[in-house]
PDB file of C-alpha atoms in Angstrom:
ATOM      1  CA  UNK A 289       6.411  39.623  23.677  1.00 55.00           C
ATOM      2  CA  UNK A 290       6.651  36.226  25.296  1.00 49.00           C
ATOM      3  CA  UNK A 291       4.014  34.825  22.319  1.00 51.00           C
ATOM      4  CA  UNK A 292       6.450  36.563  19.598  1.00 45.00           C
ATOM      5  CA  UNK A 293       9.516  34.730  20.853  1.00 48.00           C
ATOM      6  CA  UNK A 294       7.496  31.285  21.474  1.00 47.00           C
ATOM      7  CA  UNK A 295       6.099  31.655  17.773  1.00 43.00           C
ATOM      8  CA  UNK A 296       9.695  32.730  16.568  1.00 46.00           C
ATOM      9  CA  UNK A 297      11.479  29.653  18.023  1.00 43.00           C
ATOM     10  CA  UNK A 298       8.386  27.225  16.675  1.00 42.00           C
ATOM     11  CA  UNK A 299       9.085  28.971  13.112  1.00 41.00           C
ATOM     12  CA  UNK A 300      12.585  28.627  13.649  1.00 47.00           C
ATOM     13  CA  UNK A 301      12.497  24.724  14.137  1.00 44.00           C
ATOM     14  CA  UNK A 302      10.350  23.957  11.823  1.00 40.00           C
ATOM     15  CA  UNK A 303      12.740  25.340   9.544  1.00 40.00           C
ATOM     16  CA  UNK A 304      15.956  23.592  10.945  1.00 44.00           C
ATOM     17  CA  UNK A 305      14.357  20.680  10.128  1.00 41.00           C
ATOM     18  CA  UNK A 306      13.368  21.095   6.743  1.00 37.00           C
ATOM     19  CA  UNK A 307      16.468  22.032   5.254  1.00 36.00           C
ATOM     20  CA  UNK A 308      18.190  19.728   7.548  1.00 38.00           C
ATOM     21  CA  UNK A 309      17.087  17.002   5.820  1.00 38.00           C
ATOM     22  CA  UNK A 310      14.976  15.827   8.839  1.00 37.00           C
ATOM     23  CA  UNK A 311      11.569  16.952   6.872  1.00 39.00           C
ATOM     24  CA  UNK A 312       9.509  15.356   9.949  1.00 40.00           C
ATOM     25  CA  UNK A 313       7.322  18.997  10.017  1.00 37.00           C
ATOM     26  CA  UNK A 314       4.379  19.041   8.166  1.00 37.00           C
ATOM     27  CA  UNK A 315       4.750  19.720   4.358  1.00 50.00           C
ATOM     28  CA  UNK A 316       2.427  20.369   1.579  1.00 61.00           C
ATOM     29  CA  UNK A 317       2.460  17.953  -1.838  1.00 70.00           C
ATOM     30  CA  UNK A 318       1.883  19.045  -4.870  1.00 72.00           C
ATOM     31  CA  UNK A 319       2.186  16.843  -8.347  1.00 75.00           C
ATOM     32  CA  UNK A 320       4.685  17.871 -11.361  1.00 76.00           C
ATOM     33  CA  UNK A 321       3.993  17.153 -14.621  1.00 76.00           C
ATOM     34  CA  UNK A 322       5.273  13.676 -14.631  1.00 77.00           C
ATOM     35  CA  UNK A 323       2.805  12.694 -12.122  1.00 78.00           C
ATOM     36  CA  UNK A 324       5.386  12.706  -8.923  1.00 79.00           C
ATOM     37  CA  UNK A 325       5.097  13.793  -6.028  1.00 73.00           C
ATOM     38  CA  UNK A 326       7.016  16.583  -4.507  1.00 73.00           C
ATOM     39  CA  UNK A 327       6.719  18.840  -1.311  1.00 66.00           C
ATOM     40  CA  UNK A 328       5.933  22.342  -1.529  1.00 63.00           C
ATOM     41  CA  UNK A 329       6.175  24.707   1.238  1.00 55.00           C
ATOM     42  CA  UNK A 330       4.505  27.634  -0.786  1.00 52.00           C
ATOM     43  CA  UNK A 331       2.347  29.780   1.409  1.00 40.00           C
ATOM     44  CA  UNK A 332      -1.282  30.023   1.354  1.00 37.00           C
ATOM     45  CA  UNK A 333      -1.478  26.029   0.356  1.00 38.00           C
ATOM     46  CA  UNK A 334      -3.475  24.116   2.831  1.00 41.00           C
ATOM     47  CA  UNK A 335      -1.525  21.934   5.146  1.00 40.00           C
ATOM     48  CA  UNK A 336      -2.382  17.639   5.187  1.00 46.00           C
ATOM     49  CA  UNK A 337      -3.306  16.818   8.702  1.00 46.00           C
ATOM     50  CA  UNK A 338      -0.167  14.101   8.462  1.00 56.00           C
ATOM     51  CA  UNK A 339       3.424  14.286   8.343  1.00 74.00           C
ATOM     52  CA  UNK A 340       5.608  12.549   5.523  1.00 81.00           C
ATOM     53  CA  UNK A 341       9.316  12.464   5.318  1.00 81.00           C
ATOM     54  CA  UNK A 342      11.281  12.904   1.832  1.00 83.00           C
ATOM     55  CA  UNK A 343      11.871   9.297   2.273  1.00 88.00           C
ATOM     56  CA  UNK A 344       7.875   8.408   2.071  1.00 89.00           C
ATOM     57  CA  UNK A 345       7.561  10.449  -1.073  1.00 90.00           C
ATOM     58  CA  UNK A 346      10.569   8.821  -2.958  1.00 93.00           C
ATOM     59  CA  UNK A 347       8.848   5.489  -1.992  1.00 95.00           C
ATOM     60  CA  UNK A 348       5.555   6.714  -3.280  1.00 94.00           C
ATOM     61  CA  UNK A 349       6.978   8.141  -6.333  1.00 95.00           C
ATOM     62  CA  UNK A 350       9.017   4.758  -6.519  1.00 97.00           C
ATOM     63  CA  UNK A 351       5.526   2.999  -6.046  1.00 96.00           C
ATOM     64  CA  UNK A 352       3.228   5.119  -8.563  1.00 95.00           C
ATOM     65  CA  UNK A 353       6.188   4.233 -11.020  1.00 96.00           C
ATOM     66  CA  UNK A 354       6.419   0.322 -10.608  1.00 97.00           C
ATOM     67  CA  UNK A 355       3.006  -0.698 -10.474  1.00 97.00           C
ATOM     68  CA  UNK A 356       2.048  -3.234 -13.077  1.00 97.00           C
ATOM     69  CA  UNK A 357      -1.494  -2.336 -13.858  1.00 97.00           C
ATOM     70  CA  UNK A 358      -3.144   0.804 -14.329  1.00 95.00           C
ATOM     71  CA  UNK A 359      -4.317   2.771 -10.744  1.00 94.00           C
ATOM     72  CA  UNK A 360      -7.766   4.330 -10.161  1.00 86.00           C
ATOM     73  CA  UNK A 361      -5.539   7.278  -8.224  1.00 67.00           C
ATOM     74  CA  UNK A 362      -6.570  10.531  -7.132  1.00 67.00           C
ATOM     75  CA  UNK A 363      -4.324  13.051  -5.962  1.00 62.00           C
ATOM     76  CA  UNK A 364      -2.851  14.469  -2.850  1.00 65.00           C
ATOM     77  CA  UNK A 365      -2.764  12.517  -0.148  1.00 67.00           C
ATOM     78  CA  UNK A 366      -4.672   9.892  -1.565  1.00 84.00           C
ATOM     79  CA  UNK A 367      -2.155   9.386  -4.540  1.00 89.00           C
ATOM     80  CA  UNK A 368       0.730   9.750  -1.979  1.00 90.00           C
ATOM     81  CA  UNK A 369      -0.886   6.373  -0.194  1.00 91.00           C
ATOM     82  CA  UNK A 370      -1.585   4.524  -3.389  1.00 93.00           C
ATOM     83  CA  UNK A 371       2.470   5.556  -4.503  1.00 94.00           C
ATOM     84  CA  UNK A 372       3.153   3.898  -0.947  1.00 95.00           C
ATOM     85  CA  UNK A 373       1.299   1.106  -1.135  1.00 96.00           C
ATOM     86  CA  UNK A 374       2.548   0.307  -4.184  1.00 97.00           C
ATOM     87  CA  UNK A 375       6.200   0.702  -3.089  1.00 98.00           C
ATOM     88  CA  UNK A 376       5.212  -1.509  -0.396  1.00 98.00           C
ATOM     89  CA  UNK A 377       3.523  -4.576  -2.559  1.00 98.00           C
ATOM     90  CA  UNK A 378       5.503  -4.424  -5.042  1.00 98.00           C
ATOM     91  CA  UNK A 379       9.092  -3.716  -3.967  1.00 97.00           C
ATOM     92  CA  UNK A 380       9.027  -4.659  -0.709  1.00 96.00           C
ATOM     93  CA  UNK A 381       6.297  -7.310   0.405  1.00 93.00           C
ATOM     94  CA  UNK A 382       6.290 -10.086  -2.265  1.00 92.00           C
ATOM     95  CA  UNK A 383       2.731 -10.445  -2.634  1.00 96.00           C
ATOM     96  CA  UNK A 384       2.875 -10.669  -5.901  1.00 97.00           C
ATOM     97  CA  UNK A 385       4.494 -13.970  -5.159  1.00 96.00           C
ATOM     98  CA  UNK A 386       1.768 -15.393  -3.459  1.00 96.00           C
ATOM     99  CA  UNK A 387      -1.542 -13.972  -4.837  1.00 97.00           C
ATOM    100  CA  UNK A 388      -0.588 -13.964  -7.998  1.00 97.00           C
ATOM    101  CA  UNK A 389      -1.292 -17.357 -10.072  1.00 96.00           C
ATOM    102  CA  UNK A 390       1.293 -17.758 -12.216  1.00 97.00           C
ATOM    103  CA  UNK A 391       3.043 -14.810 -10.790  1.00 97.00           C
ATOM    104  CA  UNK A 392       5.015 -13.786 -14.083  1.00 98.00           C
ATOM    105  CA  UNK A 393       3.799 -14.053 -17.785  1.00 97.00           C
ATOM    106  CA  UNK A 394       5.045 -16.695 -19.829  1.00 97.00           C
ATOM    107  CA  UNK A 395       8.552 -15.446 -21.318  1.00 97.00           C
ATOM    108  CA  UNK A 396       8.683 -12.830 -18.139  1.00 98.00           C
ATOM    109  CA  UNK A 397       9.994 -15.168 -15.198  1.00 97.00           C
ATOM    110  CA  UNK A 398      13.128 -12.850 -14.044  1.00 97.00           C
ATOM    111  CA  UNK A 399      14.296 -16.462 -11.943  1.00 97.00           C
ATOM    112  CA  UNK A 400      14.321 -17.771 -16.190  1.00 97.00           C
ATOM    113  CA  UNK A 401      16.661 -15.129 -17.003  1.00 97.00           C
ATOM    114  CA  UNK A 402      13.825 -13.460 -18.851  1.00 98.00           C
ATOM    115  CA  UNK A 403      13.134  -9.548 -18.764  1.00 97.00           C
ATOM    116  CA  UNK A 404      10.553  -9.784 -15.165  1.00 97.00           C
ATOM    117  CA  UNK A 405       6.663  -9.557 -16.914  1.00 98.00           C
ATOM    118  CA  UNK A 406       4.553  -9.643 -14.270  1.00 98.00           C
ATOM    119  CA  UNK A 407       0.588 -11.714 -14.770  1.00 98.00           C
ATOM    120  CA  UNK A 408      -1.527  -8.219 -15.438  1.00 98.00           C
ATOM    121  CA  UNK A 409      -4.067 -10.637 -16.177  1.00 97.00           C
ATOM    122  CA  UNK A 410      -4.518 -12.377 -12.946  1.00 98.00           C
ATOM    123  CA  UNK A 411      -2.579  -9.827 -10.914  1.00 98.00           C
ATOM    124  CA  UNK A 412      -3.376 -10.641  -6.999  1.00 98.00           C
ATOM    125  CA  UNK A 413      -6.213 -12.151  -7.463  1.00 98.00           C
ATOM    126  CA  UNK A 414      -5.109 -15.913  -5.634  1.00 96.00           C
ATOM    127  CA  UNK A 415      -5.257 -19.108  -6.594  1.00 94.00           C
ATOM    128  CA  UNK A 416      -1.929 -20.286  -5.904  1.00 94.00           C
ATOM    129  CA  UNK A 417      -1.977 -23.357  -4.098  1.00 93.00           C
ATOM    130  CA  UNK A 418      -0.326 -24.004  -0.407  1.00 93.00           C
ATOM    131  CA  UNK A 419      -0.864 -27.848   0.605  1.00 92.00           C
ATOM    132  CA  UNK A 420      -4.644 -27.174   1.507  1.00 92.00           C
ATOM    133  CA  UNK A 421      -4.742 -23.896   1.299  1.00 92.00           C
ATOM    134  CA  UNK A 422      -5.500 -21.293  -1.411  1.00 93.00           C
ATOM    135  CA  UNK A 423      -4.026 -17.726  -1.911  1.00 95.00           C
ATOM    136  CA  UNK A 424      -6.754 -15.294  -1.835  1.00 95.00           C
ATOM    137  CA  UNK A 425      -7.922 -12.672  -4.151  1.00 97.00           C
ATOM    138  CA  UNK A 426      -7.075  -9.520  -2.837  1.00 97.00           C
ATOM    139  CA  UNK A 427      -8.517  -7.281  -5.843  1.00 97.00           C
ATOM    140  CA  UNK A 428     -11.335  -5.289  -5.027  1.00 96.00           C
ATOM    141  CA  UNK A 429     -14.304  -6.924  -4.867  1.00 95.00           C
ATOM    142  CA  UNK A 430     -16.888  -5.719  -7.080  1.00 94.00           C
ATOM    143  CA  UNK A 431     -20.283  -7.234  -4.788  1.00 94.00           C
ATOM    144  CA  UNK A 432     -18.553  -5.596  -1.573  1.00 93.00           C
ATOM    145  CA  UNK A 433     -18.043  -2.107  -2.840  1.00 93.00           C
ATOM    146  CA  UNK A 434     -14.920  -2.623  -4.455  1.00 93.00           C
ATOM    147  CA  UNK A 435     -13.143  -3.067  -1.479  1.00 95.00           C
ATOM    148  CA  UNK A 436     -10.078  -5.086  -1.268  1.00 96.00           C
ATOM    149  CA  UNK A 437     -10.899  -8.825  -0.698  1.00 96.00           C
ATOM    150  CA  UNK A 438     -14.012  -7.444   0.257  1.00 95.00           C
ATOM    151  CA  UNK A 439     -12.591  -6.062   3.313  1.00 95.00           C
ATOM    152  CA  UNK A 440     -12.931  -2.852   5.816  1.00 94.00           C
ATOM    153  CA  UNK A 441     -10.005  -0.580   5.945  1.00 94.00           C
ATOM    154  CA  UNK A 442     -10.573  -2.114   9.730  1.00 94.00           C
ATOM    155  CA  UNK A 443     -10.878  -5.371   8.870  1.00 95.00           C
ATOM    156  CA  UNK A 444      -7.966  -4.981   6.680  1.00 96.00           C
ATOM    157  CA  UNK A 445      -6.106  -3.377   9.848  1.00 95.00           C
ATOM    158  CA  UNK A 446      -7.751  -6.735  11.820  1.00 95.00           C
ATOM    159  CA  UNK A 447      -6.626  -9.195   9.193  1.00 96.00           C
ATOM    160  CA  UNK A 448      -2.944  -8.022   8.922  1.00 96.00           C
ATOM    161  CA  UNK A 449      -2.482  -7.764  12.414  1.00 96.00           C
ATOM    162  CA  UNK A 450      -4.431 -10.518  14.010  1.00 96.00           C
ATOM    163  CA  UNK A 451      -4.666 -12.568  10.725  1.00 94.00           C
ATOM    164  CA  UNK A 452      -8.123 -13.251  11.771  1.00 93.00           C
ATOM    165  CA  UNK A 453     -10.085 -14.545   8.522  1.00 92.00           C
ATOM    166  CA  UNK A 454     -13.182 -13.193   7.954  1.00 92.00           C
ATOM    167  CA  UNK A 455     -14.051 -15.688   5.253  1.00 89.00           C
ATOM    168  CA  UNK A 456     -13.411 -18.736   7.993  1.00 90.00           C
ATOM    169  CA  UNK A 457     -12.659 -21.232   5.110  1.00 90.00           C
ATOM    170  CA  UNK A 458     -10.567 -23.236   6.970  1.00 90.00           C
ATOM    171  CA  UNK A 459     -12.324 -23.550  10.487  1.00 90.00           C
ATOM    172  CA  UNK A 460     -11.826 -27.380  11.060  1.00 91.00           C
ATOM    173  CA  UNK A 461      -7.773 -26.016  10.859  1.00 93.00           C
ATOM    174  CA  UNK A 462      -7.431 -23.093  12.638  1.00 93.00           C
ATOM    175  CA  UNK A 463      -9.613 -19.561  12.096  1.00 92.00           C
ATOM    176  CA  UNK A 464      -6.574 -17.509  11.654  1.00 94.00           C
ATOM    177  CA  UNK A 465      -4.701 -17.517   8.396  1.00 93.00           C
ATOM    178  CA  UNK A 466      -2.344 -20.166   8.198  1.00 94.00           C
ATOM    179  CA  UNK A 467       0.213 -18.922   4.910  1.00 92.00           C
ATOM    180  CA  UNK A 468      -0.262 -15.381   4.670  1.00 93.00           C
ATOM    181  CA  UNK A 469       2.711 -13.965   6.867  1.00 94.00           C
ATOM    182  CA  UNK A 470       1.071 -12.168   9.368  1.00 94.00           C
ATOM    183  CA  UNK A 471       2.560 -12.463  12.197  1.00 95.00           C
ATOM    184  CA  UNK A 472       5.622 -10.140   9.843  1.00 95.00           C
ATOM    185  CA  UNK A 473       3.516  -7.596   8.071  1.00 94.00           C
ATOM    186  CA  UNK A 474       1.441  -6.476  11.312  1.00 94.00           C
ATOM    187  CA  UNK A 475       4.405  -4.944  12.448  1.00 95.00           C
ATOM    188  CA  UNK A 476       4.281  -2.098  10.119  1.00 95.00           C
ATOM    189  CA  UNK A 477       3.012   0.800  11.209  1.00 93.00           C
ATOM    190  CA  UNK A 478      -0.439   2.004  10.176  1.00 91.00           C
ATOM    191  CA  UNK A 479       0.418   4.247   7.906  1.00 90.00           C
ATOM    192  CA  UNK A 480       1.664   1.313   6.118  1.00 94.00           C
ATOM    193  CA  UNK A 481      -1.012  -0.624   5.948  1.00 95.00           C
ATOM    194  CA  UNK A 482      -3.327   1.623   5.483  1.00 93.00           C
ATOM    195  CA  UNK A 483      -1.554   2.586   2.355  1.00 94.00           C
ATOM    196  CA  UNK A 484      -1.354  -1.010   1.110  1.00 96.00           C
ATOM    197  CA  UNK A 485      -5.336  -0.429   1.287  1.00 95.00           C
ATOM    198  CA  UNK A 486      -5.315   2.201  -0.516  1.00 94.00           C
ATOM    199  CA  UNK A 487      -3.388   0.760  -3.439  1.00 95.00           C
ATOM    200  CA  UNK A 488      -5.089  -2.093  -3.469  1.00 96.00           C
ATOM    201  CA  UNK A 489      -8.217  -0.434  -3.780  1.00 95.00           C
ATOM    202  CA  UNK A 490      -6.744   1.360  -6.540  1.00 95.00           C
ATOM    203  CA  UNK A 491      -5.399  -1.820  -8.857  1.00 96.00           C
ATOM    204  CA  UNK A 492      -8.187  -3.353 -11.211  1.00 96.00           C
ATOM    205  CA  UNK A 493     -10.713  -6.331 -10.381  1.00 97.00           C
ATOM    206  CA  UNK A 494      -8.989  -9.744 -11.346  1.00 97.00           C
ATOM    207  CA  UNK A 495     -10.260 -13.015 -11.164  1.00 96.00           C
ATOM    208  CA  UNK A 496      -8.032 -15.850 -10.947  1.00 95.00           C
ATOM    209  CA  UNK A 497      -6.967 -18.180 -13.738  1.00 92.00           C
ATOM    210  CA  UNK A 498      -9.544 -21.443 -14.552  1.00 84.00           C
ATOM    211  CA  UNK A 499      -8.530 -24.667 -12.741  1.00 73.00           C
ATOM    212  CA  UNK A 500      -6.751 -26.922 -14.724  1.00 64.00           C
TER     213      UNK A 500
END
């Protein structure tokens, strides 16, 4: 009797907070015909082993909508992350600005008054130019396994919280990264960054424009 009532009240919050609004219990995606996201709490689907709040989803959705190049995406969970990611690089972090050489096509600089076109063709792939420092390319790297910048999902993690650089270009400087903001973006959580891994494992190679 005493499991009944235990399981009862479990069932019961769980509830309460889904149609609360609170959505923090776990929830099952599902994709519409438009490619969005949505929850689905139809039984018999199998649960993700992760929670994610309406909010998340809106932002993925948001993401999966804005991105300027076409995504290598899967579905699931995996799309949900790339949608984030995206959301999160694009709409949020400004690395466009940065990694991006020039960041907008000619005719598309929004700061012109011009509709925003963002550079598809060199799209995070570096080069900008920082005093003596260079933006990186943060494409996936073709000779590492198409990882981003060549990177571990842990040395991602290890880069954007430590800004420890694995390439060491600059050792006679410093061997942490010097422009890339750091010290900022390695207070988001993990969930976070690991989605800006995922999407940026998802965007296409680039390689940065010729010098001049």
């Amino acid at each position: 009797m005493k499991r009944v009532i235990a399981i009862a009240v479990v069932f019961c919050g769980l509830l309460a907070a889904y149609y609360s609004g609170g959505t923090r219990a776990t929830k099952y995606l599902t994709e519409n015909a438009n490619g969005e996201i949505a929850l689905d709490v139809t039984a018999g689907q199998r649960l993700l082993d992760l929670e994610i709040t309406q909010a998340e989803i809106e932002r993925s959705n948001k993401g999966l909508a804005i991105a300027p190049v076409p995504l290598r995406a899967g579905f699931g969970r995996t799309r949900f992350l790339v949608g984030l990611g995206s959301y999160l690089v694009n709409a949020v972090g400004g690395c466009n600005d940065c990694h991006t050489s020039p960041s907008y096509a000619p005719g598309g600089n929004p700061f012109q008054g011009q509709p925003e076109k963002i550079n598809t063709q060199n799209y995070l792939a570096g080069g900008q130019r920082f005093g003596p420092f260079t933006s990186r390319n943060i494409t996936p790297d073709p000779k590492e396994g198409n990882r981003p910048a060549g990177l571990s999902l842990n040395e991602f993690l290890e880069t954007m919280r430590k800004g420890i650089d694995h390439d060491k270009l600059h050792p006679q400087i410093s061997p942490l990264l010097q422009v890339m903001p750091w010290p900022v973006y390695g207070k988001m959580t993990d969930r976070d960054l690991t989605a800006i891994y995922y999407y940026l494992s998802a965007i296409p190679h680039a390689e940065p424009p010729a010098a001049p």
